PDB file of C-alpha atoms and ligand atoms in Angstrom:
ATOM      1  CA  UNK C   1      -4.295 -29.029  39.128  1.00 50.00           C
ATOM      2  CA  UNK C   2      -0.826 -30.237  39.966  1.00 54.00           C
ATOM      3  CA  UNK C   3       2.818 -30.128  38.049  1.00 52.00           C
ATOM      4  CA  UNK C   4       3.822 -33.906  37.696  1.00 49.00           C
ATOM      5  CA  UNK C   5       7.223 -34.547  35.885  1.00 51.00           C
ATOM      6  CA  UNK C   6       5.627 -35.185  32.665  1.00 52.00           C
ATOM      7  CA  UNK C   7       4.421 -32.001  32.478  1.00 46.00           C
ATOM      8  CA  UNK C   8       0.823 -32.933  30.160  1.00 52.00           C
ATOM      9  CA  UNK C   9      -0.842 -30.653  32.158  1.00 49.00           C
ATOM     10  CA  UNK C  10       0.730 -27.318  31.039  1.00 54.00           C
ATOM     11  CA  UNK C  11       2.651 -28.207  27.814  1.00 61.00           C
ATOM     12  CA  UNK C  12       0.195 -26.510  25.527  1.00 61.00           C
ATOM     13  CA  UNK C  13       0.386 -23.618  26.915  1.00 63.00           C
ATOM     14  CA  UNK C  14       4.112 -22.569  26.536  1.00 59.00           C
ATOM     15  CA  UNK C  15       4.474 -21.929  22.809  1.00 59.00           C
ATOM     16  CA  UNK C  16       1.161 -19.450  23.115  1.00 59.00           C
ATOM     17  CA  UNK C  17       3.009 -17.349  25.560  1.00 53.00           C
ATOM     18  CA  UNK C  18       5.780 -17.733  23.420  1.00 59.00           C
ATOM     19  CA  UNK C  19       3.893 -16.227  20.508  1.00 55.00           C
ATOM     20  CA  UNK C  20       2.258 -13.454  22.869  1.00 59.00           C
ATOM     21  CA  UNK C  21       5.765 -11.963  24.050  1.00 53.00           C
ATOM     22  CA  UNK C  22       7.101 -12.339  20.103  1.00 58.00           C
ATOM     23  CA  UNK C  23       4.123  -9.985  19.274  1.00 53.00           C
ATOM     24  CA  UNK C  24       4.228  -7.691  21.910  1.00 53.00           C
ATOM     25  CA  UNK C  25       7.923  -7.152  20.993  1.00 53.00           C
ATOM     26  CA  UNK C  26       7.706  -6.545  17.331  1.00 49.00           C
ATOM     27  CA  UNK C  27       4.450  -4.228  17.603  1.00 47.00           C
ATOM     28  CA  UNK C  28       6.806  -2.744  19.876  1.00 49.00           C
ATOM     29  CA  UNK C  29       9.715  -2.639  17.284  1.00 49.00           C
ATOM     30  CA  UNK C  30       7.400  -1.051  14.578  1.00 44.00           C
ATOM     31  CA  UNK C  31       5.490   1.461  16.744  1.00 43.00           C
ATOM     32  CA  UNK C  32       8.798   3.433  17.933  1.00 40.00           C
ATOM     33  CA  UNK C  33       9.322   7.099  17.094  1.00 40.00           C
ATOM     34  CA  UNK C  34       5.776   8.266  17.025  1.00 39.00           C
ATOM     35  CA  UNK C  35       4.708  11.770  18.461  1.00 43.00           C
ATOM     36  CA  UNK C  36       1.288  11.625  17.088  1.00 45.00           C
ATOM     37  CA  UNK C  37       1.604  13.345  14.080  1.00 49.00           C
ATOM     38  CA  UNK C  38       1.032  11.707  10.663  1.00 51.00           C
ATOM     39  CA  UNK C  39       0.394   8.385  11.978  1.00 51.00           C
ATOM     40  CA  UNK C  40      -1.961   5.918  10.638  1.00 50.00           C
ATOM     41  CA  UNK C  41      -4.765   4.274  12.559  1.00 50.00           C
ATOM     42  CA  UNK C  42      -2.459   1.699  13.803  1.00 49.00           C
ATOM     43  CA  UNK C  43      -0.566   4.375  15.231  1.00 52.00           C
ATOM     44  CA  UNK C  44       2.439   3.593  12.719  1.00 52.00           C
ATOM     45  CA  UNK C  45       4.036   6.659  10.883  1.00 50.00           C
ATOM     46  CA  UNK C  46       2.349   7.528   7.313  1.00 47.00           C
ATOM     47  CA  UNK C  47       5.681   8.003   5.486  1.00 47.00           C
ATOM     48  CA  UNK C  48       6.787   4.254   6.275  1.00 46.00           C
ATOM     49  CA  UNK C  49       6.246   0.912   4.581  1.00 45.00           C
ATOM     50  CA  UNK C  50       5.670  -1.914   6.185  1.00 51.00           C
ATOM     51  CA  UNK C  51       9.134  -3.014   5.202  1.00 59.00           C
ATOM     52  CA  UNK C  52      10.458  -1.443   2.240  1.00 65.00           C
ATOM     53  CA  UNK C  53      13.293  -3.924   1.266  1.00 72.00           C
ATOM     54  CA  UNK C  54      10.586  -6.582   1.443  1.00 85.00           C
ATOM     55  CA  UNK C  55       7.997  -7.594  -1.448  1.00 94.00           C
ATOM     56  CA  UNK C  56       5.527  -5.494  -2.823  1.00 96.00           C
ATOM     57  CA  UNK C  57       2.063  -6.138  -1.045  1.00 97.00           C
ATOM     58  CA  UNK C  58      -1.199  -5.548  -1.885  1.00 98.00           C
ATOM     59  CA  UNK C  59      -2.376  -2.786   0.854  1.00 97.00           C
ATOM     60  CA  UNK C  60      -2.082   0.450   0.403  1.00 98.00           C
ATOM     61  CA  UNK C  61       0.984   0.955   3.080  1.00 96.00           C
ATOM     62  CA  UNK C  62       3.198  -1.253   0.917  1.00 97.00           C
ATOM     63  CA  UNK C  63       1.981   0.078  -2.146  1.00 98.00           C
ATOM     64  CA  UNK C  64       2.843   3.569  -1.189  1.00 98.00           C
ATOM     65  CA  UNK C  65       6.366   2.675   0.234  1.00 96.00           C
ATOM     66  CA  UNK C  66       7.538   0.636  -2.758  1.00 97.00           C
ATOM     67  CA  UNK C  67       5.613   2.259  -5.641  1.00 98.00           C
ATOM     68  CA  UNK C  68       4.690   5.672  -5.227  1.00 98.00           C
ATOM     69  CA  UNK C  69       7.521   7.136  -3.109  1.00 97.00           C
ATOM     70  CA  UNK C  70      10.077   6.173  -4.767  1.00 97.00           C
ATOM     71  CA  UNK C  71       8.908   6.209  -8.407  1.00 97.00           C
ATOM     72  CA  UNK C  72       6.314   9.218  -8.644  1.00 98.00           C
ATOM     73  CA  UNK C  73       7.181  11.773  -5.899  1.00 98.00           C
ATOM     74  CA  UNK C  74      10.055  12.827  -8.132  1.00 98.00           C
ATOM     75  CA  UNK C  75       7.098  14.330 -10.144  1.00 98.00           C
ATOM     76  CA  UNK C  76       3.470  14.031  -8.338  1.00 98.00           C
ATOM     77  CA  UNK C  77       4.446  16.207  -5.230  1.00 98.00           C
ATOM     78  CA  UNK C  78       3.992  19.475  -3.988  1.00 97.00           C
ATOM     79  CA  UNK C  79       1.825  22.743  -5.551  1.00 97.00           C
ATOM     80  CA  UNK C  80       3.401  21.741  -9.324  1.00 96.00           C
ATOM     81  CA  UNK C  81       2.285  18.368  -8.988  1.00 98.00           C
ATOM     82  CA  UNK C  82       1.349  17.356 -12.430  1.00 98.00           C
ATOM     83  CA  UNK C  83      -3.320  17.642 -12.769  1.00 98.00           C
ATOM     84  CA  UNK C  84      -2.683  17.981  -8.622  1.00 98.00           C
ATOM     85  CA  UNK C  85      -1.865  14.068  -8.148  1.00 98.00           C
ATOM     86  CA  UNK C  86       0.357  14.441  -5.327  1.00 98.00           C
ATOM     87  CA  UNK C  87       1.407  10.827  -4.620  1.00 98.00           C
ATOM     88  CA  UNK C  88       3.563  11.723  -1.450  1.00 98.00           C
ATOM     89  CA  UNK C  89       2.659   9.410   1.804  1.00 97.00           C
ATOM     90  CA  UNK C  90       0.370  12.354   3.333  1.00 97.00           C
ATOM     91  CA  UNK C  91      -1.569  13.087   0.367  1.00 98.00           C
ATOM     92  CA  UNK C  92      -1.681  10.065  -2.105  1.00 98.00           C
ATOM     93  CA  UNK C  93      -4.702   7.936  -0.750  1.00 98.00           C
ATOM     94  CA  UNK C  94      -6.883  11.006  -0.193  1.00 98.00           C
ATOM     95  CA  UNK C  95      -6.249  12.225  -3.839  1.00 98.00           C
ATOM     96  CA  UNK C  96      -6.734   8.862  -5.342  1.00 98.00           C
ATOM     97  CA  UNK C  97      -9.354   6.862  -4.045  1.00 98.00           C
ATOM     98  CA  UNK C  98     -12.698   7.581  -4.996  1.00 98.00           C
ATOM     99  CA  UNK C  99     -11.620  11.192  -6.511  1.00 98.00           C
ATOM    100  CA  UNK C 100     -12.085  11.849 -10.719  1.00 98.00           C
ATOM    101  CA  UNK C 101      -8.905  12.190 -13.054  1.00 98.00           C
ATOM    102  CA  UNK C 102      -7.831  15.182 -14.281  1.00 98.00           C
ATOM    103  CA  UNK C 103      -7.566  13.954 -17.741  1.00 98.00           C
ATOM    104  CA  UNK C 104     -10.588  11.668 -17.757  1.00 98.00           C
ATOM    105  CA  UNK C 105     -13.096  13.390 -15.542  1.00 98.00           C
ATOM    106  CA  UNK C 106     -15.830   9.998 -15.867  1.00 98.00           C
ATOM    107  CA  UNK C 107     -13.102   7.716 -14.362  1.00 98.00           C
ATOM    108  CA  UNK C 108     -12.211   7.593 -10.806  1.00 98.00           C
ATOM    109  CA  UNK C 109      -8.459   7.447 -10.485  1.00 98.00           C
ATOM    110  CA  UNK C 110      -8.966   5.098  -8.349  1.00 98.00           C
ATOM    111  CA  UNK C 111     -12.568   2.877  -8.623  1.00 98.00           C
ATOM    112  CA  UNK C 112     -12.567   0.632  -5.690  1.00 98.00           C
ATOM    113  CA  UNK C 113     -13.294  -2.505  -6.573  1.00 98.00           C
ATOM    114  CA  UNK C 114     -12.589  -1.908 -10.081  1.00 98.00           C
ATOM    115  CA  UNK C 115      -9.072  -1.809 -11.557  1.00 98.00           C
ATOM    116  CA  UNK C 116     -10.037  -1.596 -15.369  1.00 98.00           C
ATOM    117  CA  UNK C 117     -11.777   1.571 -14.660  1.00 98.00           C
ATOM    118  CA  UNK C 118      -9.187   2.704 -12.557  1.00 98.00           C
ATOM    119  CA  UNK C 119      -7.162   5.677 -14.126  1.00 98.00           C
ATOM    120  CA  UNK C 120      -4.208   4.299 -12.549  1.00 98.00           C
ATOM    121  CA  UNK C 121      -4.078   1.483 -13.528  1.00 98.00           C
ATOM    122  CA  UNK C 122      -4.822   2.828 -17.239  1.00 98.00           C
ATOM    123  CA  UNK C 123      -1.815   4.962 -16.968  1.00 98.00           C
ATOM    124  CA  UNK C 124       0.541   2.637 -15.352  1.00 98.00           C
ATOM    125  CA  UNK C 125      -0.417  -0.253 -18.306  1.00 98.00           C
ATOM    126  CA  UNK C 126      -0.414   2.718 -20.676  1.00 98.00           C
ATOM    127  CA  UNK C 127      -3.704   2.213 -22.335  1.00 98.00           C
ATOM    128  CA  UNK C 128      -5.208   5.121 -21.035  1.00 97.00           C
ATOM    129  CA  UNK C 129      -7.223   7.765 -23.536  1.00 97.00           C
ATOM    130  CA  UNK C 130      -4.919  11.081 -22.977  1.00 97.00           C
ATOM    131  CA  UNK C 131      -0.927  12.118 -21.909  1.00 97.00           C
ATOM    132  CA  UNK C 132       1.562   9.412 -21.867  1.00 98.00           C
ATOM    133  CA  UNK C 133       2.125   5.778 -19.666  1.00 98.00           C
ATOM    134  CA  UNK C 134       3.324   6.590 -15.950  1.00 98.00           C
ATOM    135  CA  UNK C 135       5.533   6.787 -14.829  1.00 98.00           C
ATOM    136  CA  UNK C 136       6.625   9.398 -17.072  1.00 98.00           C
ATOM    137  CA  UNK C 137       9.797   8.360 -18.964  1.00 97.00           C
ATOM    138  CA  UNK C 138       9.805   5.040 -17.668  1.00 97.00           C
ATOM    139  CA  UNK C 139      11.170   2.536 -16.555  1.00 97.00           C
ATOM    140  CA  UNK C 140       8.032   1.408 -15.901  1.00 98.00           C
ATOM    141  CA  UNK C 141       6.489  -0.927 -13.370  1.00 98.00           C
ATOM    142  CA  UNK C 142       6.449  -4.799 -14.420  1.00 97.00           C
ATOM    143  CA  UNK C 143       3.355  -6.425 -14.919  1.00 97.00           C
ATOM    144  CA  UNK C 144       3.382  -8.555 -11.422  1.00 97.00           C
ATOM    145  CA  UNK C 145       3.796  -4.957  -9.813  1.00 98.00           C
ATOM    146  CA  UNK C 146       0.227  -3.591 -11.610  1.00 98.00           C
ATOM    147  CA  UNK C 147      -1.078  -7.085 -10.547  1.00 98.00           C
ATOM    148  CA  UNK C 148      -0.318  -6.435  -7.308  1.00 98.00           C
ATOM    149  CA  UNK C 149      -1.970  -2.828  -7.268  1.00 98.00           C
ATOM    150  CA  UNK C 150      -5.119  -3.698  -9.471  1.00 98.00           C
ATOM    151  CA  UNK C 151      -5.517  -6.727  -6.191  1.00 98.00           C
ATOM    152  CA  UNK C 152      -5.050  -4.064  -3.956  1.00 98.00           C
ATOM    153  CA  UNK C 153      -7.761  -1.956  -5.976  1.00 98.00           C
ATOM    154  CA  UNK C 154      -9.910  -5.344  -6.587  1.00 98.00           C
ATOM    155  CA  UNK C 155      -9.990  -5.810  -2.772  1.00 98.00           C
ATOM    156  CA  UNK C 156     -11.481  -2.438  -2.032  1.00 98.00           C
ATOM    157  CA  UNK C 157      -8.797  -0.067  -1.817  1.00 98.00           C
ATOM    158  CA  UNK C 158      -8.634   0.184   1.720  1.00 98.00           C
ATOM    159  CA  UNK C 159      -6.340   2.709   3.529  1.00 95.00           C
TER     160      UNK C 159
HETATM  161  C1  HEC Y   1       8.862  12.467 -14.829  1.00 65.70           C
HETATM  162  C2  HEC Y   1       7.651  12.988 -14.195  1.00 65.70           C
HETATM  163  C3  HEC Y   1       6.578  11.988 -13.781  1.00 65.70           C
HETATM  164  C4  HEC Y   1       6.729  10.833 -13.072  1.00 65.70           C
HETATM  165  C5  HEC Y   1       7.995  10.225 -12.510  1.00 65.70           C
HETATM  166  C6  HEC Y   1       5.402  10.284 -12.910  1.00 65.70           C
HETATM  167  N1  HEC Y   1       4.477  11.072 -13.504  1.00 65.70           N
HETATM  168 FE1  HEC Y   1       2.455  10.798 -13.555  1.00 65.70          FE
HETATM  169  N2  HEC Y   1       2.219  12.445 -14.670  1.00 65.70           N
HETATM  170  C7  HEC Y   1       3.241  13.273 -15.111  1.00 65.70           C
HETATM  171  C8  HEC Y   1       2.704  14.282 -16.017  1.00 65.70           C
HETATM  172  C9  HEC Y   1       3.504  15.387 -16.683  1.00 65.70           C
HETATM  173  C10 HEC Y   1       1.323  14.028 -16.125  1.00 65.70           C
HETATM  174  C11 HEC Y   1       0.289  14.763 -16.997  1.00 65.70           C
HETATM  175  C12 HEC Y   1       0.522  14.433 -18.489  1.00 65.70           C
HETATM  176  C13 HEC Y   1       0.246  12.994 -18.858  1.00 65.70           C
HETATM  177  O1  HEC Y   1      -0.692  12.388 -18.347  1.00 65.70           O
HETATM  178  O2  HEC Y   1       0.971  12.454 -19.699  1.00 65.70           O
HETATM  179  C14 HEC Y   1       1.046  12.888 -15.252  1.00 65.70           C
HETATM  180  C15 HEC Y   1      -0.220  12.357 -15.066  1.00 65.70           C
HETATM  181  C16 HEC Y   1      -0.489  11.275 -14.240  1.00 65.70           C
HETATM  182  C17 HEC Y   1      -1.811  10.761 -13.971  1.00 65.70           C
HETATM  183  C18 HEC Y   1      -3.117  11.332 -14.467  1.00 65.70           C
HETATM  184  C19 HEC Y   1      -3.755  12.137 -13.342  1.00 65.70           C
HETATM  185  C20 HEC Y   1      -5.115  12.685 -13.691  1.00 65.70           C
HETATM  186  O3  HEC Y   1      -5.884  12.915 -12.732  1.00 65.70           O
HETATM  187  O4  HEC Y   1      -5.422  12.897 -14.879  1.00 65.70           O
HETATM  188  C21 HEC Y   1      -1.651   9.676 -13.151  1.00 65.70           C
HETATM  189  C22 HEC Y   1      -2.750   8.787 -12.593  1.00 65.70           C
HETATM  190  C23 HEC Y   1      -0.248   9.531 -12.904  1.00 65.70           C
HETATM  191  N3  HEC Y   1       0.427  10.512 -13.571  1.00 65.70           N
HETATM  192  C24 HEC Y   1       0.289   8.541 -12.112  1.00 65.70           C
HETATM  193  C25 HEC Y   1       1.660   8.388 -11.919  1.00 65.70           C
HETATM  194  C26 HEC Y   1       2.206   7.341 -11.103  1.00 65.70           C
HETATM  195  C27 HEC Y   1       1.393   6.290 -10.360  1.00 65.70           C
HETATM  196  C28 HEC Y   1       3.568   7.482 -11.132  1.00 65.70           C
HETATM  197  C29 HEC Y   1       4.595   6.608 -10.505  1.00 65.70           C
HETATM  198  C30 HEC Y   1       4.498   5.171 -10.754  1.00 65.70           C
HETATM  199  C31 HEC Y   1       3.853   8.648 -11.971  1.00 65.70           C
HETATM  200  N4  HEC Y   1       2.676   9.155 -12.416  1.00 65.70           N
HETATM  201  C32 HEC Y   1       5.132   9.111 -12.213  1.00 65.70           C
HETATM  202  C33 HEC Y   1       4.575  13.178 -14.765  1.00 65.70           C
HETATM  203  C34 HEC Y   1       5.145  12.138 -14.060  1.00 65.70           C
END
């Protein structure tokens, strides 16, 4: 195949290598920093949202960064973490999904698939059966926020 001065012959092909080196650069961008150690399985550190000044998302990276950081780690971390909830990047998903509440033992804090019978979801809409609506004192998270956690939950709860 030849160039000729139209250029038909190649002109499709310029805005896909476009998009290729735009995505190599911000995977770049985003992966920085890393020594291994807490990362997630796309190799991006555990402690970081995807972009924390942006909307709240429903996946569990967003989630984390936007809800549980900053409004339950003042509380739900380390050994006095209140029934053992620690809700800290490293330990949140592993102490949520799929694990019993404290103060409900037949609910799953987290059911996935199922935010009514989600525990978290009980206590963030503050309907649930025992202790008070989360987070603890308020102010407490807006209704489009639990929307976008009980999708999150609805979707499967994935890490
Ligand atoms: C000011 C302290 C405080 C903050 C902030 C707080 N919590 Fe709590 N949380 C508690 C205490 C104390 C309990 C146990 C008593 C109760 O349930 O009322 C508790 C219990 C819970 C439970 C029940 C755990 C179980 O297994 O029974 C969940 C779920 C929970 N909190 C989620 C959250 C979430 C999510 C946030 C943030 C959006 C949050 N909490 C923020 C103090 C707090």
């Amino acid at each position: 195949m030849r160039f000729n001065a139209k250029g038909h012959t190649k002109r499709t092909a310029l805005p896909w290598l476009a998009l290729s080196l735009a995505t190599v650069a911000l995977l770049a961008a985003c992966g920085g920093g890393g020594s291994g150690e807490g990362l997630d399985a796309n190799g991006r550190p555990l402690s970081e949202g995807e972009d924390p000044s942006g909307p709240l998302l429903p996946n569990f990276r967003s989630i984390q960064s936007h809800v549980f950081t900053p409004r339950c780690t003042g509380c739900h971390a380390g050994a006095t973490a209140p029934r053992g909830l620690r809700l800290d990047a490293t330990n949140s998903y592993a102490l949520l999904v799929g694990v019993s509440a404290g103060e409900v033992p037949a609910l799953k804090r987290v059911a996935a698939g199922d935010p009514d019978n989600s525990y978290l979801i009980q206590k963030l809409e503050g309907h649930a059966s025992v202790g008070a609506r989360m987070p603890l004192g308020g102010p407490y998270l807006d209704d489009a926020s639990v929307n976008v956690i009980r999708q999150w939950i609805k979707n499967g709860a994935v890490q």
